[in-house]
């Protein structure tokens, strides 16, 4: 009878199986993820996240996730949801969390607590069209983690934290340039 | 009696007032936004987004927003929420949406429809520690917009789309490097 190894809620056997499968067929490591956002009113937008492509094939989810985005009143909104740059900070914390927990599981490290506080500094003058001297996005992001493990040393946890930074998809997206191509289709205008 | 100008749900008078106030006192254009993420189990994490700093002073919201992050089963999760890189795509759509609508309002352009489909390509081998030849994050992101306006020309809408790209905080964060500083505090280990 096979023993299922689950550590930190991660199925380590599945993780090892995934690594083996990708070694056999590298194309199964490729994904295209998607989000659709629809403007509702003012600064209020809604996002839908559902299907994605895995190795070029469509994978559906049982549920489509819906998110609400808005601004606080000082930025012309009504606090109906977090704003876009706050979502980026949450994404970094989520990414670090998944990376830390999965890699800990693979290394035999048990975790009992893991939390990230992520903050980012921004000057909205560029966004408001008032200056080009400051950048539009965050000038700096800080992520502070708190971790507790019953069976790892401080050194092991610090080394793991560095490894997770080096392999984090969202950290890479933020810290290094990603090409972004944007197109517009006008479906109705004053001349149509 | 003053007329309140609201266009696309944006209070244009407030927008103009904000621009004027920042011209008087540039420091009120600075914000620090925050997100706290807590690991729950496996690839499941939860985020809380609430207060932020505006001009160095704490601003609270009536409600703390809570988000759930997870992975699909193929990435060791249970589909309890979108994953971290999908959140980044939603953030880009939200950011573009707010920028388009607010700048349209300022220019007298009325919108009746605005939607973004954002997708990103990723190879998870770097994240899984299998190679350094591919990057950890998205290799490319595409955003396709659909817009309808009763009173703007195609040319005006295309110019606005370009302006929004040039001033989008999230596009800047993705397309250009942001310094990310990460620290770890070990609150419990095998030696403590």
Coordinates of C-alpha atoms in Angstrom, one line a residue:
Chain A
X1 CA 0.0 0.0 0.0
X2 CA 1.4 3.4 -1.0
X3 CA 1.7 6.0 1.6
X4 CA 0.5 9.5 0.6
X5 CA 3.0 12.1 1.8
X6 CA 1.2 15.3 2.6
X7 CA 3.2 18.1 4.3
X8 CA 1.9 21.6 5.0
X9 CA -1.2 20.6 3.1
X10 CA 0.9 19.9 0.0
X11 CA 0.8 16.5 -1.7
X12 CA 4.5 15.9 -2.0
X13 CA 4.0 12.8 -4.1
X14 CA 2.0 14.8 -6.6
X15 CA 4.7 17.5 -6.6
X16 CA 7.4 14.9 -7.3
X17 CA 5.1 13.3 -10.0
X18 CA 4.6 16.7 -11.6
X19 CA 8.4 17.3 -11.8
X20 CA 8.9 13.9 -13.3
X21 CA 6.1 14.5 -15.9
X22 CA 7.6 17.8 -16.9
X23 CA 11.0 16.2 -17.4
X24 CA 9.4 13.7 -19.8
X25 CA 7.4 16.4 -21.6
X26 CA 8.6 20.0 -21.0
X27 CA 5.7 21.6 -22.8
X28 CA 3.3 20.7 -20.0
X29 CA 5.1 23.3 -17.9
X30 CA 3.5 26.1 -20.1
X31 CA 0.3 27.9 -19.0
X32 CA -1.6 30.9 -20.3
X33 CA -3.7 32.5 -17.5
X34 CA -6.5 35.0 -18.2
X35 CA -8.6 37.7 -16.4
X36 CA -11.5 39.7 -17.9
X37 CA -12.4 43.0 -16.4
X38 CA -15.5 44.9 -17.0
X39 CA -16.1 48.5 -16.2
X40 CA -19.3 49.1 -14.1
X41 CA -19.4 52.7 -13.0
X42 CA -16.8 55.4 -12.1
X43 CA -13.8 53.6 -10.6
X44 CA -15.8 50.4 -10.1
X45 CA -14.7 47.4 -12.2
X46 CA -15.3 43.7 -11.9
X47 CA -13.0 40.8 -12.8
X48 CA -13.7 37.3 -13.9
X49 CA -11.1 34.6 -13.6
X50 CA -11.9 31.1 -14.8
X51 CA -10.4 29.0 -17.5
X52 CA -6.8 28.9 -18.5
X53 CA -4.6 27.2 -21.1
X54 CA -2.3 24.4 -20.0
X55 CA 0.1 23.1 -22.7
X56 CA -2.2 24.9 -25.2
X57 CA -5.4 23.1 -24.0
X58 CA -8.3 24.8 -22.3
X59 CA -8.8 23.9 -18.7
X60 CA -12.1 25.0 -17.1
X61 CA -12.8 25.5 -13.4
X62 CA -16.0 24.5 -11.6
X63 CA -16.4 28.1 -10.5
X64 CA -15.5 31.4 -12.1
X65 CA -13.9 33.7 -9.5
X66 CA -15.3 37.3 -9.3
X67 CA -13.4 40.2 -7.9
X68 CA -14.4 43.8 -7.3
X69 CA -12.0 46.7 -7.8
X70 CA -12.6 50.2 -6.7
X71 CA -10.8 53.2 -5.3
X72 CA -11.1 54.9 -1.9
X73 CA -13.0 58.3 -1.9
X74 CA -9.7 60.3 -1.9
X75 CA -9.1 58.6 -5.3
X76 CA -12.6 59.2 -6.6
X77 CA -14.1 55.9 -5.7
X78 CA -16.5 54.5 -3.0
X79 CA -14.5 51.8 -1.3
X80 CA -16.4 49.0 -3.0
X81 CA -13.2 46.9 -3.3
X82 CA -9.4 47.1 -3.2
X83 CA -7.6 49.1 -5.9
X84 CA -5.4 47.7 -8.6
X85 CA -2.1 48.4 -7.0
X86 CA -3.3 46.8 -3.7
X87 CA -4.1 43.7 -5.7
X88 CA -0.5 43.5 -6.9
X89 CA 0.7 43.6 -3.3
X90 CA -1.8 40.8 -2.4
X91 CA -0.6 38.8 -5.4
X92 CA 3.0 39.1 -4.2
X93 CA 2.1 37.8 -0.7
X94 CA 0.1 34.9 -2.3
X95 CA 3.0 34.0 -4.6
X96 CA 5.5 34.0 -1.8
X97 CA 3.2 32.0 0.4
X98 CA 2.7 29.3 -2.2
X99 CA 6.4 29.1 -3.0
X100 CA 7.4 29.0 0.7
X101 CA 5.0 26.3 1.6
X102 CA 5.5 24.1 -1.4
X103 CA 9.3 24.2 -1.2
X104 CA 9.2 23.7 2.5
X105 CA 7.1 20.6 1.9
X106 CA 9.6 19.3 -0.7
X107 CA 12.5 19.8 1.8
X108 CA 10.7 18.1 4.7
X109 CA 10.2 21.4 6.5
X110 CA 6.9 21.7 8.5
X111 CA 5.3 25.1 8.9
X112 CA 2.8 26.1 11.5
X113 CA 2.6 29.8 10.7
X114 CA 3.4 32.0 7.7
X115 CA 2.3 35.6 7.1
X116 CA 3.4 38.4 4.8
X117 CA 2.9 42.1 5.1
X118 CA 3.5 43.8 1.8
X119 CA 3.5 47.5 1.3
X120 CA 4.3 49.7 -1.7
X121 CA 5.0 53.4 -2.1
X122 CA 3.4 55.4 -4.9
X123 CA 3.1 59.0 -6.1
X124 CA -0.1 59.5 -8.1
X125 CA 1.1 62.6 -9.9
X126 CA 2.2 60.6 -13.0
X127 CA -1.1 58.8 -13.1
X128 CA -2.9 62.1 -12.8
X129 CA -0.9 63.5 -15.7
X130 CA 0.8 66.1 -13.6
X131 CA 4.4 65.1 -14.0
X132 CA 6.7 62.6 -15.8
X133 CA 9.4 63.1 -13.1
X134 CA 8.0 60.4 -10.9
X135 CA 7.1 57.0 -12.2
X136 CA 3.4 55.8 -12.5
X137 CA 3.8 52.7 -10.4
X138 CA 5.3 51.8 -7.1
X139 CA 8.8 53.3 -6.4
X140 CA 9.5 50.6 -3.8
X141 CA 7.8 47.5 -2.4
X142 CA 8.6 45.9 0.9
X143 CA 7.6 42.4 2.0
X144 CA 8.0 41.3 5.6
X145 CA 7.4 37.7 6.5
X146 CA 6.8 35.9 9.8
X147 CA 7.3 32.2 9.9
X148 CA 7.2 29.4 12.5
X149 CA 8.4 25.9 12.0
X150 CA 8.7 23.1 14.5
X151 CA 11.4 21.2 12.7
X152 CA 13.6 23.7 10.7
X153 CA 16.5 25.9 11.9
X154 CA 16.6 29.6 11.4
X155 CA 19.3 29.1 8.8
X156 CA 17.1 26.7 6.8
X157 CA 14.2 29.1 6.9
X158 CA 16.3 32.0 5.8
X159 CA 17.8 30.1 3.0
X160 CA 14.3 29.0 1.9
X161 CA 13.1 32.6 2.0
X162 CA 15.8 33.6 -0.4
X163 CA 15.1 30.6 -2.7
X164 CA 11.4 31.6 -2.8
X165 CA 12.4 35.1 -3.8
X166 CA 14.6 33.8 -6.6
X167 CA 11.9 31.6 -8.0
X168 CA 8.7 33.7 -7.3
X169 CA 6.7 34.4 -10.5
X170 CA 5.1 37.5 -9.1
X171 CA 8.4 38.9 -7.7
X172 CA 9.9 38.4 -11.1
X173 CA 7.0 40.1 -12.8
X174 CA 7.4 43.1 -10.5
X175 CA 11.2 43.3 -10.2
X176 CA 12.0 42.6 -13.9
X177 CA 10.4 44.0 -17.1
X178 CA 7.6 42.0 -18.7
X179 CA 6.5 43.0 -22.2
X180 CA 2.9 44.2 -22.2
X181 CA 1.1 44.5 -25.5
X182 CA -2.2 46.4 -25.4
X183 CA -4.8 46.7 -28.2
X184 CA -8.1 48.5 -28.5
X185 CA -11.1 47.7 -30.5
X186 CA -13.6 50.5 -30.8
X187 CA -17.0 48.8 -31.0
X188 CA -19.0 52.1 -31.1
X189 CA -18.0 55.7 -31.6
X190 CA -19.5 59.1 -32.6
X191 CA -18.7 58.2 -36.2
X192 CA -20.0 54.7 -36.3
Chain B
X1 CA -25.9 77.1 -7.4
X2 CA -22.9 75.0 -8.4
X3 CA -23.5 72.2 -10.9
X4 CA -21.9 68.9 -10.1
X5 CA -20.3 67.5 -13.2
X6 CA -20.4 63.7 -13.1
X7 CA -19.3 61.9 -16.2
X8 CA -18.9 58.1 -16.5
X9 CA -19.6 58.0 -12.8
X10 CA -16.5 60.1 -12.1
X11 CA -17.0 63.4 -10.2
X12 CA -15.0 65.7 -12.5
X13 CA -15.2 68.6 -10.1
X14 CA -13.6 66.4 -7.4
X15 CA -10.9 65.3 -9.9
X16 CA -10.1 68.9 -10.9
X17 CA -10.1 69.8 -7.2
X18 CA -7.6 67.0 -6.4
X19 CA -5.3 68.2 -9.2
X20 CA -5.4 71.7 -7.8
X21 CA -4.8 70.6 -4.2
X22 CA -1.8 68.5 -5.3
X23 CA -0.4 71.5 -7.1
X24 CA -0.6 73.5 -3.9
X25 CA 0.8 70.7 -1.7
X26 CA 2.6 68.0 -3.8
X27 CA 3.1 65.7 -0.8
X28 CA -0.6 64.8 -0.8
X29 CA 0.1 62.8 -4.0
X30 CA 2.0 60.1 -2.0
X31 CA 0.4 56.9 -0.8
X32 CA 1.6 53.7 0.8
X33 CA -0.7 50.8 0.1
X34 CA -0.7 47.5 2.0
X35 CA -1.8 43.9 1.9
X36 CA -1.4 41.2 4.5
X37 CA -1.5 37.6 3.4
X38 CA -1.9 34.6 5.7
X39 CA -1.1 31.1 4.8
X40 CA -4.0 28.7 5.6
X41 CA -3.3 25.3 4.2
X42 CA -1.4 23.9 1.2
X43 CA -1.6 26.5 -1.6
X44 CA -4.5 28.3 0.1
X45 CA -3.8 31.9 1.3
X46 CA -6.0 34.7 2.4
X47 CA -5.3 38.4 2.0
X48 CA -6.6 41.4 3.9
X49 CA -6.6 44.9 2.4
X50 CA -7.7 47.8 4.5
X51 CA -5.9 50.8 5.7
X52 CA -3.3 52.8 3.8
X53 CA -1.1 55.8 4.3
X54 CA -1.9 59.0 2.5
X55 CA 0.7 61.8 2.9
X56 CA 2.1 59.7 5.7
X57 CA -1.2 59.6 7.6
X58 CA -3.2 56.4 8.2
X59 CA -6.5 56.2 6.4
X60 CA -8.9 53.5 7.5
X61 CA -11.7 52.0 5.4
X62 CA -15.1 51.0 6.8
X63 CA -14.6 47.5 5.5
X64 CA -11.4 45.3 5.3
X65 CA -11.4 43.5 1.9
X66 CA -10.7 39.8 2.0
X67 CA -9.4 37.8 -0.9
X68 CA -8.7 34.1 -1.2
X69 CA -5.8 32.8 -3.3
X70 CA -5.3 29.2 -4.3
X71 CA -4.0 27.1 -7.2
X72 CA -5.9 24.7 -9.6
X73 CA -5.4 21.0 -9.0
X74 CA -2.7 20.7 -11.7
X75 CA -0.7 23.2 -9.6
X76 CA -1.4 21.3 -6.3
X77 CA -4.3 23.3 -5.1
X78 CA -8.1 22.9 -4.9
X79 CA -9.5 25.8 -6.9
X80 CA -10.6 27.8 -3.9
X81 CA -9.6 31.1 -5.5
X82 CA -7.5 32.6 -8.3
X83 CA -3.8 32.2 -8.2
X84 CA -1.2 34.9 -7.7
X85 CA -0.4 35.5 -11.4
X86 CA -4.0 35.7 -12.3
X87 CA -4.5 38.4 -9.7
X88 CA -1.8 40.4 -11.5
X89 CA -3.7 40.2 -14.7
X90 CA -6.9 41.3 -13.0
X91 CA -5.0 44.2 -11.5
X92 CA -3.8 45.4 -14.9
X93 CA -7.4 45.3 -16.2
X94 CA -8.6 47.2 -13.2
X95 CA -5.9 49.8 -13.5
X96 CA -6.5 50.3 -17.2
X97 CA -10.2 50.5 -16.6
X98 CA -9.9 53.3 -13.9
X99 CA -7.4 55.2 -16.0
X100 CA -9.5 55.0 -19.2
X101 CA -12.7 56.1 -17.5
X102 CA -11.3 58.9 -15.4
X103 CA -9.3 60.4 -18.2
X104 CA -12.3 60.1 -20.5
X105 CA -14.4 62.0 -18.0
X106 CA -11.7 64.7 -17.8
X107 CA -11.8 65.0 -21.6
X108 CA -15.5 65.1 -21.9
X109 CA -15.7 61.6 -23.4
X110 CA -18.7 59.5 -22.4
X111 CA -18.3 55.8 -22.3
X112 CA -21.0 53.2 -22.5
X113 CA -18.9 50.0 -22.5
X114 CA -15.3 49.1 -21.5
X115 CA -13.9 45.7 -21.1
X116 CA -10.4 44.2 -21.0
X117 CA -9.3 40.7 -21.6
X118 CA -5.8 40.2 -20.2
X119 CA -3.7 37.1 -20.6
X120 CA -0.2 36.1 -19.7
X121 CA 2.2 33.3 -20.7
X122 CA 4.2 31.5 -18.1
X123 CA 6.5 28.5 -17.9
X124 CA 6.5 27.0 -14.4
X125 CA 9.8 25.2 -14.6
X126 CA 11.7 28.1 -13.0
X127 CA 9.2 28.2 -10.2
X128 CA 9.5 24.5 -9.7
X129 CA 13.3 24.8 -9.6
X130 CA 13.9 22.8 -12.8
X131 CA 15.6 25.4 -14.9
X132 CA 17.0 28.9 -14.8
X133 CA 16.8 29.2 -18.6
X134 CA 13.2 30.4 -18.5
X135 CA 12.1 33.2 -16.3
X136 CA 9.9 32.7 -13.2
X137 CA 7.1 35.1 -14.2
X138 CA 5.2 35.9 -17.3
X139 CA 7.2 36.0 -20.5
X140 CA 4.5 38.2 -22.2
X141 CA 1.2 39.8 -21.3
X142 CA -1.5 40.8 -23.8
X143 CA -4.4 43.2 -23.0
X144 CA -7.2 43.6 -25.5
X145 CA -9.8 46.3 -24.8
X146 CA -13.3 46.8 -26.2
X147 CA -14.7 50.3 -25.9
X148 CA -17.9 52.0 -26.9
X149 CA -18.5 55.8 -26.7
X150 CA -21.5 57.8 -28.0
X151 CA -19.5 61.1 -28.4
X152 CA -15.8 60.3 -29.1
X153 CA -14.1 59.5 -32.4
X154 CA -12.1 56.3 -33.0
X155 CA -9.0 58.5 -33.1
X156 CA -9.8 60.1 -29.7
X157 CA -10.3 56.7 -28.2
X158 CA -7.1 55.3 -29.6
X159 CA -5.2 58.3 -28.4
X160 CA -6.8 57.9 -24.9
X161 CA -5.9 54.1 -24.9
X162 CA -2.2 55.0 -25.5
X163 CA -2.3 57.8 -22.8
X164 CA -3.7 55.3 -20.3
X165 CA -0.9 52.8 -21.0
X166 CA 1.7 55.6 -20.5
X167 CA 0.3 56.6 -17.1
X168 CA -1.0 53.2 -15.8
X169 CA 0.6 52.4 -12.4
X170 CA 0.1 48.6 -12.8
X171 CA 1.4 48.6 -16.4
X172 CA 4.5 50.5 -15.1
X173 CA 5.0 48.0 -12.3
X174 CA 4.8 45.1 -14.8
X175 CA 6.7 46.6 -17.7
X176 CA 9.5 48.3 -15.7
X177 CA 11.6 47.1 -12.7
X178 CA 10.3 47.9 -9.2
X179 CA 12.8 47.3 -6.3
X180 CA 11.4 44.6 -4.0
X181 CA 12.9 44.2 -0.5
X182 CA 11.9 41.0 1.4
X183 CA 12.7 40.2 5.0
X184 CA 12.0 37.2 7.2
X185 CA 11.4 37.1 10.9
X186 CA 11.6 33.5 12.3
X187 CA 9.1 33.5 15.3
X188 CA 9.6 29.8 16.0
X189 CA 12.1 27.2 14.8
X190 CA 13.6 23.8 15.9
X191 CA 16.2 25.7 18.0
X192 CA 14.0 28.2 19.7

